[in-house]
Coordinates of C-alpha atoms in Angstrom, one line a residue:
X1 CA 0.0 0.0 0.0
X2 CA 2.6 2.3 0.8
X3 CA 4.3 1.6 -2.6
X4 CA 1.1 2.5 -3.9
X5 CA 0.9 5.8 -2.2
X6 CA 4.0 6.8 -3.8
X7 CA 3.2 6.4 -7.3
X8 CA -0.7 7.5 -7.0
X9 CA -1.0 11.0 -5.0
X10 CA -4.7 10.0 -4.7
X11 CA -3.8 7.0 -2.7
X12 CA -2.8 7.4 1.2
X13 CA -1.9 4.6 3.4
X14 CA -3.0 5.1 7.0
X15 CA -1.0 3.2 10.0
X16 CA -3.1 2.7 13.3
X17 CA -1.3 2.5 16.4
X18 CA -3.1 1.6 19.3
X19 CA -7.1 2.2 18.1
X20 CA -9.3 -0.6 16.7
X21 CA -12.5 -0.5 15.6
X22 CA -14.2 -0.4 12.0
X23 CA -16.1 2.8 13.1
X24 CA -12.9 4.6 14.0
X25 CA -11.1 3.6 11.3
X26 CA -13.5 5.1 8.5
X27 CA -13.5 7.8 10.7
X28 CA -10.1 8.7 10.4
X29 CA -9.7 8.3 6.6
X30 CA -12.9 10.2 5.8
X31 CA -10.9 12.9 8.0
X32 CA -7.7 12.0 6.2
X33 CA -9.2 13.2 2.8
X34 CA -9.0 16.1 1.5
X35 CA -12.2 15.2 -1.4
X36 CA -15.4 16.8 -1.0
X37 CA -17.0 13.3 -0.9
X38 CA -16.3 10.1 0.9
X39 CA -17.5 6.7 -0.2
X40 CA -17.2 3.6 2.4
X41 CA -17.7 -0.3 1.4
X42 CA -15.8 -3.5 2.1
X43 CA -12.8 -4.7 0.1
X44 CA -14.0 -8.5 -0.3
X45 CA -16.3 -7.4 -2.9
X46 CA -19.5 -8.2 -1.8
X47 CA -20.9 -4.2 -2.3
X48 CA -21.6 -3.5 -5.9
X49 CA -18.7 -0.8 -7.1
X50 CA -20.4 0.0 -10.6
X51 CA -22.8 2.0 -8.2
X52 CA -20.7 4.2 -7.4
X53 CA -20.9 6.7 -10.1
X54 CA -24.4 6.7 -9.7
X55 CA -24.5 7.1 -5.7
X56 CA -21.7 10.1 -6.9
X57 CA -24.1 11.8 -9.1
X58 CA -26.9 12.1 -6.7
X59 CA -24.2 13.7 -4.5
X60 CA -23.0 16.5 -6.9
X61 CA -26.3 17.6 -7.9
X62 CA -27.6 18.3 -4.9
X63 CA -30.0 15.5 -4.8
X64 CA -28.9 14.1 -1.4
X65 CA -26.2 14.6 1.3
X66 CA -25.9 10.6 1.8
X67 CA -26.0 8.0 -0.4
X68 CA -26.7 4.9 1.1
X69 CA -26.7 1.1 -0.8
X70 CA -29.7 -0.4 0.2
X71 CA -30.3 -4.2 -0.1
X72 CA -34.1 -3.8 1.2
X73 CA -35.3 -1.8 -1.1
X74 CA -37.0 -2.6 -4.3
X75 CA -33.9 -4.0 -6.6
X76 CA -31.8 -4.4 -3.9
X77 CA -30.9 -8.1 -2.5
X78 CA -29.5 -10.1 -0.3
X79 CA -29.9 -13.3 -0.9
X80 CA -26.4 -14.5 -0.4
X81 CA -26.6 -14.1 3.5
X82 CA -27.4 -17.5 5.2
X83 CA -30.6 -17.5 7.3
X84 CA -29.1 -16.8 10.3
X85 CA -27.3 -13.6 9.0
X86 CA -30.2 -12.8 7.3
X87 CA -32.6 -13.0 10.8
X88 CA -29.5 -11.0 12.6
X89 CA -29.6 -8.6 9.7
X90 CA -33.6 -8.0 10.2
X91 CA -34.1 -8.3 13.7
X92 CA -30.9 -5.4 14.2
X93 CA -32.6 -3.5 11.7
X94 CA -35.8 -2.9 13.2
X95 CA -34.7 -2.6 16.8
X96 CA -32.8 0.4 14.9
X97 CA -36.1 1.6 13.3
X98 CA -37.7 1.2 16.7
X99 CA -35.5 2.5 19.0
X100 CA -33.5 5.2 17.2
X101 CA -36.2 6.5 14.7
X102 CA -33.8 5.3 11.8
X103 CA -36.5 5.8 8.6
X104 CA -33.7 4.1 5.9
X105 CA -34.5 1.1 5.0
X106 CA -31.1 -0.9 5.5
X107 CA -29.5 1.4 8.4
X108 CA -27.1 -1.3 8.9
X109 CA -25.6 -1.4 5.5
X110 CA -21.9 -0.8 5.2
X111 CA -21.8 1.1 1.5
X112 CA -22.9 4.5 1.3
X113 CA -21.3 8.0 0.2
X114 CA -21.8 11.0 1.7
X115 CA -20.6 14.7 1.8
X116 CA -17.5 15.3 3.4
X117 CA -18.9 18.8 4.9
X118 CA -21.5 17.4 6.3
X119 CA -19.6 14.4 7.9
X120 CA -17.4 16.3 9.6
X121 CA -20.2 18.7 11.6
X122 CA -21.4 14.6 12.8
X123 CA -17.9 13.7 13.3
X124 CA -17.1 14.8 16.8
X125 CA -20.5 13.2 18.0
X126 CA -20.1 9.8 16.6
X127 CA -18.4 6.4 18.1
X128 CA -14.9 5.1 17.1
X129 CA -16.2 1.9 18.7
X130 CA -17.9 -0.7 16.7
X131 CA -19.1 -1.4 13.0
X132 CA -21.9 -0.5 12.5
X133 CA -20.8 3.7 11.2
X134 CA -23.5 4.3 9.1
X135 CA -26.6 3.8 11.9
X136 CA -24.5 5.9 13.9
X137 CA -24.3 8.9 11.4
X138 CA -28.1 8.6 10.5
X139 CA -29.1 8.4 14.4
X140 CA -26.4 11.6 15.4
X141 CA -28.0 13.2 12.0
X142 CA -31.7 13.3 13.7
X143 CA -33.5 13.4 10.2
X144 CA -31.6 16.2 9.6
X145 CA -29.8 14.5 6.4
X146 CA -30.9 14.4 3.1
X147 CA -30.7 10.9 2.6
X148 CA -31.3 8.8 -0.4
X149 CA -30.9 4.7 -1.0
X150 CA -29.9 2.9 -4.0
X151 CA -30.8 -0.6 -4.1
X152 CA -27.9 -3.2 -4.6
X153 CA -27.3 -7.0 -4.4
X154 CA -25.1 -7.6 -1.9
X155 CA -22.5 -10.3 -3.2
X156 CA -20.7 -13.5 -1.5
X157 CA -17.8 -13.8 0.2
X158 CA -15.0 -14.7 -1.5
X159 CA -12.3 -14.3 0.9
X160 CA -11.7 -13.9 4.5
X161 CA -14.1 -14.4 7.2
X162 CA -16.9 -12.2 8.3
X163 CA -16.8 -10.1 11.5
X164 CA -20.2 -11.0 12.6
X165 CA -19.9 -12.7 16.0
X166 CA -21.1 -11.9 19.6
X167 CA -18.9 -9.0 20.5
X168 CA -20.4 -7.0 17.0
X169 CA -23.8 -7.6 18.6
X170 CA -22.5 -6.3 21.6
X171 CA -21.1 -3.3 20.1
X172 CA -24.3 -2.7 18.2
X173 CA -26.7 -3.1 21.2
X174 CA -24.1 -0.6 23.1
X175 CA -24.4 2.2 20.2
X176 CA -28.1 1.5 20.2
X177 CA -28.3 2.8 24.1
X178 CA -25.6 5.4 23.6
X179 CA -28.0 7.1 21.3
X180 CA -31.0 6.2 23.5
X181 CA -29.2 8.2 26.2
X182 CA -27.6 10.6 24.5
X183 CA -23.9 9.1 25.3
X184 CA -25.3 9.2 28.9
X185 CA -24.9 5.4 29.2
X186 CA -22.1 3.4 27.3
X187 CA -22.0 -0.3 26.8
X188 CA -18.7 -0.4 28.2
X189 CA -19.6 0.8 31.5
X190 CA -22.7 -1.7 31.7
X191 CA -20.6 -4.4 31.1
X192 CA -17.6 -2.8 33.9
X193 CA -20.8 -3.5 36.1
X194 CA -22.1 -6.6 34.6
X195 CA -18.4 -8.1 35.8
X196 CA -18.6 -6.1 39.3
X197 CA -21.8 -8.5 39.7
X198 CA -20.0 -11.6 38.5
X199 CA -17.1 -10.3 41.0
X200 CA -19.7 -10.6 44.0
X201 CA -20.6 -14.5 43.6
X202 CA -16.7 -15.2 43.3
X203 CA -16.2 -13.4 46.4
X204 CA -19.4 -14.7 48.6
X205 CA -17.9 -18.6 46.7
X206 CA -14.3 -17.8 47.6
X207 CA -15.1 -16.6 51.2
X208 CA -17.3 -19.9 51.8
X209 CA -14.7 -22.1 50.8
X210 CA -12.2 -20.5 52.7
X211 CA -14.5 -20.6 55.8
X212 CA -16.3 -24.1 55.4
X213 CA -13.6 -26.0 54.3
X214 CA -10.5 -24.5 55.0
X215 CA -11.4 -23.2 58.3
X216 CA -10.0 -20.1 58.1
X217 CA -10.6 -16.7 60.0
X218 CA -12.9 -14.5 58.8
X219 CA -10.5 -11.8 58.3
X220 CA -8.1 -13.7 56.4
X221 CA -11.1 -15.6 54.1
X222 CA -13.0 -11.6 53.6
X223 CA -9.3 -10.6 52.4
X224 CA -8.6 -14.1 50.4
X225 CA -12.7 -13.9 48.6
X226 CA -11.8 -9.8 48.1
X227 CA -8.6 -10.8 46.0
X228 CA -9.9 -13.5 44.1
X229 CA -13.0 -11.6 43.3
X230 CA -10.8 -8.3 41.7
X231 CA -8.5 -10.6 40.0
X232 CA -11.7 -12.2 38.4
X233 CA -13.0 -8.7 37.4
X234 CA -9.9 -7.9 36.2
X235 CA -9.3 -11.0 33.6
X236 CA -13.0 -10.8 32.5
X237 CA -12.9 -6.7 31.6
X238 CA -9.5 -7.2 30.2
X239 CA -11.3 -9.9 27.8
X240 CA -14.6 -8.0 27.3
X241 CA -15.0 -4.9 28.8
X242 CA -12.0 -3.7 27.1
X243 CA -11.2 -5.7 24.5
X244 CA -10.3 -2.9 22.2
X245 CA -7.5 -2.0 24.7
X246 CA -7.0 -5.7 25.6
X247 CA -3.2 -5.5 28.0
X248 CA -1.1 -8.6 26.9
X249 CA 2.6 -9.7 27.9
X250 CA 3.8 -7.8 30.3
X251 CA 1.5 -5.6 30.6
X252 CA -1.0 -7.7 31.9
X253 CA 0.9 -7.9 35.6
X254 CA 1.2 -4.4 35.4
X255 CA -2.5 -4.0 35.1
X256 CA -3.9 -6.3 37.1
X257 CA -1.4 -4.6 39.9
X258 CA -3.2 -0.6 38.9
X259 CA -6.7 -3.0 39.4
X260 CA -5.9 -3.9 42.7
X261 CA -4.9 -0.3 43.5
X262 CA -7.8 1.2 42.2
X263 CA -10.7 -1.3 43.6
X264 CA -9.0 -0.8 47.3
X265 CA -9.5 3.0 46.9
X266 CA -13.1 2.3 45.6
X267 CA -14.4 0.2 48.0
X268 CA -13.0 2.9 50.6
X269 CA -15.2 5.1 48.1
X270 CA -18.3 2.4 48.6
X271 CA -18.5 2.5 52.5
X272 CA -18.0 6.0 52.9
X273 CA -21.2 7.1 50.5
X274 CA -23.1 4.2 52.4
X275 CA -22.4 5.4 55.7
X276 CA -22.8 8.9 54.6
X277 CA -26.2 7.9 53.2
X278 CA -27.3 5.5 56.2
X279 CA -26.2 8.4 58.7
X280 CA -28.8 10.8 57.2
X281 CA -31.5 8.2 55.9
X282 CA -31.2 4.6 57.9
X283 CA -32.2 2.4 55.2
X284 CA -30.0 -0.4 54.7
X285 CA -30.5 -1.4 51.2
X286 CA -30.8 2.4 49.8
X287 CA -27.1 2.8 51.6
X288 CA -25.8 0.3 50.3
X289 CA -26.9 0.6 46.8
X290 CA -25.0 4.1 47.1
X291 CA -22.1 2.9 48.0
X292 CA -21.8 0.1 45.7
X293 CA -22.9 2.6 42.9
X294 CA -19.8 5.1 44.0
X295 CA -17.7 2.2 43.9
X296 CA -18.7 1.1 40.6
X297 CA -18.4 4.4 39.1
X298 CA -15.1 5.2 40.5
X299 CA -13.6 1.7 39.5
X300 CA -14.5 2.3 36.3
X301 CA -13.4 6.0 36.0
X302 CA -10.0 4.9 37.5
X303 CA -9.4 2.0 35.8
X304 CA -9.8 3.9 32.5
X305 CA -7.6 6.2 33.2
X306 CA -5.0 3.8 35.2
X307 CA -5.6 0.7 34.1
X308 CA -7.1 0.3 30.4
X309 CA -5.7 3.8 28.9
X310 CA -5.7 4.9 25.5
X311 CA -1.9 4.7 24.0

């Protein structure tokens, strides 16, 4: 690619160091570009490229602001998915429609052209996380996007292997919510607390084993279940939560050290609020859901910045 660049001035290579995602990435070379119009499709040649001059057209004469290939639209096919892919397709499709007010037809298609102008007023709202670029630009957009589908047939696979799998769904249910919540709520931090709760039952299983059939003190077993329980939380964000940012080698014992760090301070964090909260209002459970929801938020705020930070 490089030796590309260097013959073709209209061809520029971009390295990535440290950021993943598909959403990012398109991100960055629509930004790279100096053309008043950006086009984005796959490389394995399942979008239709003779489209292209038409979805250009529509474009320069003022017809629309984004183009968008549309396989559900009269003309348009998809026949080459497998029925699975297919029911994924549809299902993520209308929970789109539903929950985001999405009026395209195929919001989660991956070819579409659009104005470079107008990308780059959406740009600093939209997600570098994820795939699925195009539902984000048409949900940031608000309907306010002049919007036009061309129908397509989407093609097969002829190489490589597609990136559909549980962690895309992830990502797509965690824009979905983003944009329910205006960026109030991020998957990542639902799934920071989905492994706090995991970390509980590995503490309460650690600290009766230790007990029961060990025999041990309670202080030493509450310590012992404590450990176990952030070393858990630490392995399962480093596979999920953060993923994108995934520590390996090395790193990983550094990390899992900043973890310890930071949960001690936060579960100083967690019985302070509750006490503060039982002190003025003595009811147990309200207490202590405030001071596991301080902890929780200060875990994760820490851990971001300490732990699982951008390089």
């Amino acid at each position: 690619m490089r030796a590309l660049a260097r013959q073709d001035g209209r061809v520029r290579c971009i390295r990535r160091i440290g950021r993943r995602g598909l959403s990012g990435a398109c991100i960055e070379g629509i930004l790279a570009s100096s053309a008043p119009y950006a086009a984005v499709m796959d490389a394995d040649l399942q979008h239709d490229e003779t489209q292209l001059p038409k979805m250009l057209s529509l474009l320069q004469s003022g017809q629309a602001e984004l183009v968008v290939g549309s396989r559900y639209i009269e003309g348009g096919s998809a026949d080459s998915f497998n029925r699975s892919r297919a029911g994924a397709s549809a299902l993520a499709t209308e929970v789109a429609k539903r929950a985001l007010g999405v009026a395209i037809a195929d919001p989660m298609s991956g070819f579409f052209v659009i104005r470079r102008d107008r990308f780059e007023q959406l740009a600093p709202q939209l997600s570098t996380q994820g795939f699925k670029i195009l539902l984000d630009i048409v949900a940031t957009a608000h309907g306010d996007l002049k919007t036009v589908e061309v129908p397509y047939t989407f093609g097969s696979r002829l190489h490589g292997e597609s990136k559909l799998d549980s962690m895309v769904a992830l990502d797509f249910l965690g824009l979905v919510l983003a944009k329910v919540t205006h960026d109030v709520v991020s998957l990542r931090f639902l799934l920071f607390a989905m492994v706090g709760g995991t970390g509980l039952f590995v503490h309460l299983g650690t600290l009766y084993v230790a007990l029961k059939l060990f025999g041990l003190p309670f202080p030493q077993a509450q310590g012992i279940g404590a450990f176990v329980a952030m070393t858990s939380n630490f392995i399962l964000n480093n596979f999920l939560t953060y993923r994108d940012q995934r520590l390996k080698g090395f790193a990983i014992l550094g990390g899992l050290l900043a973890f310890y760090l930071v949960c001690s301070v936060g579960l100083f964090a967690n019985v302070g609020v509750a006490f503060s909260v039982y002190d003025k209002q003595p009811i147990w459970w309200l207490a202590g859901a405030a001071g596991a929801l301080m902890g929780v938020v200060w875990n994760y705020a820490m851990s971001g910045l300490f732990v699982w930070r951008k390089r």
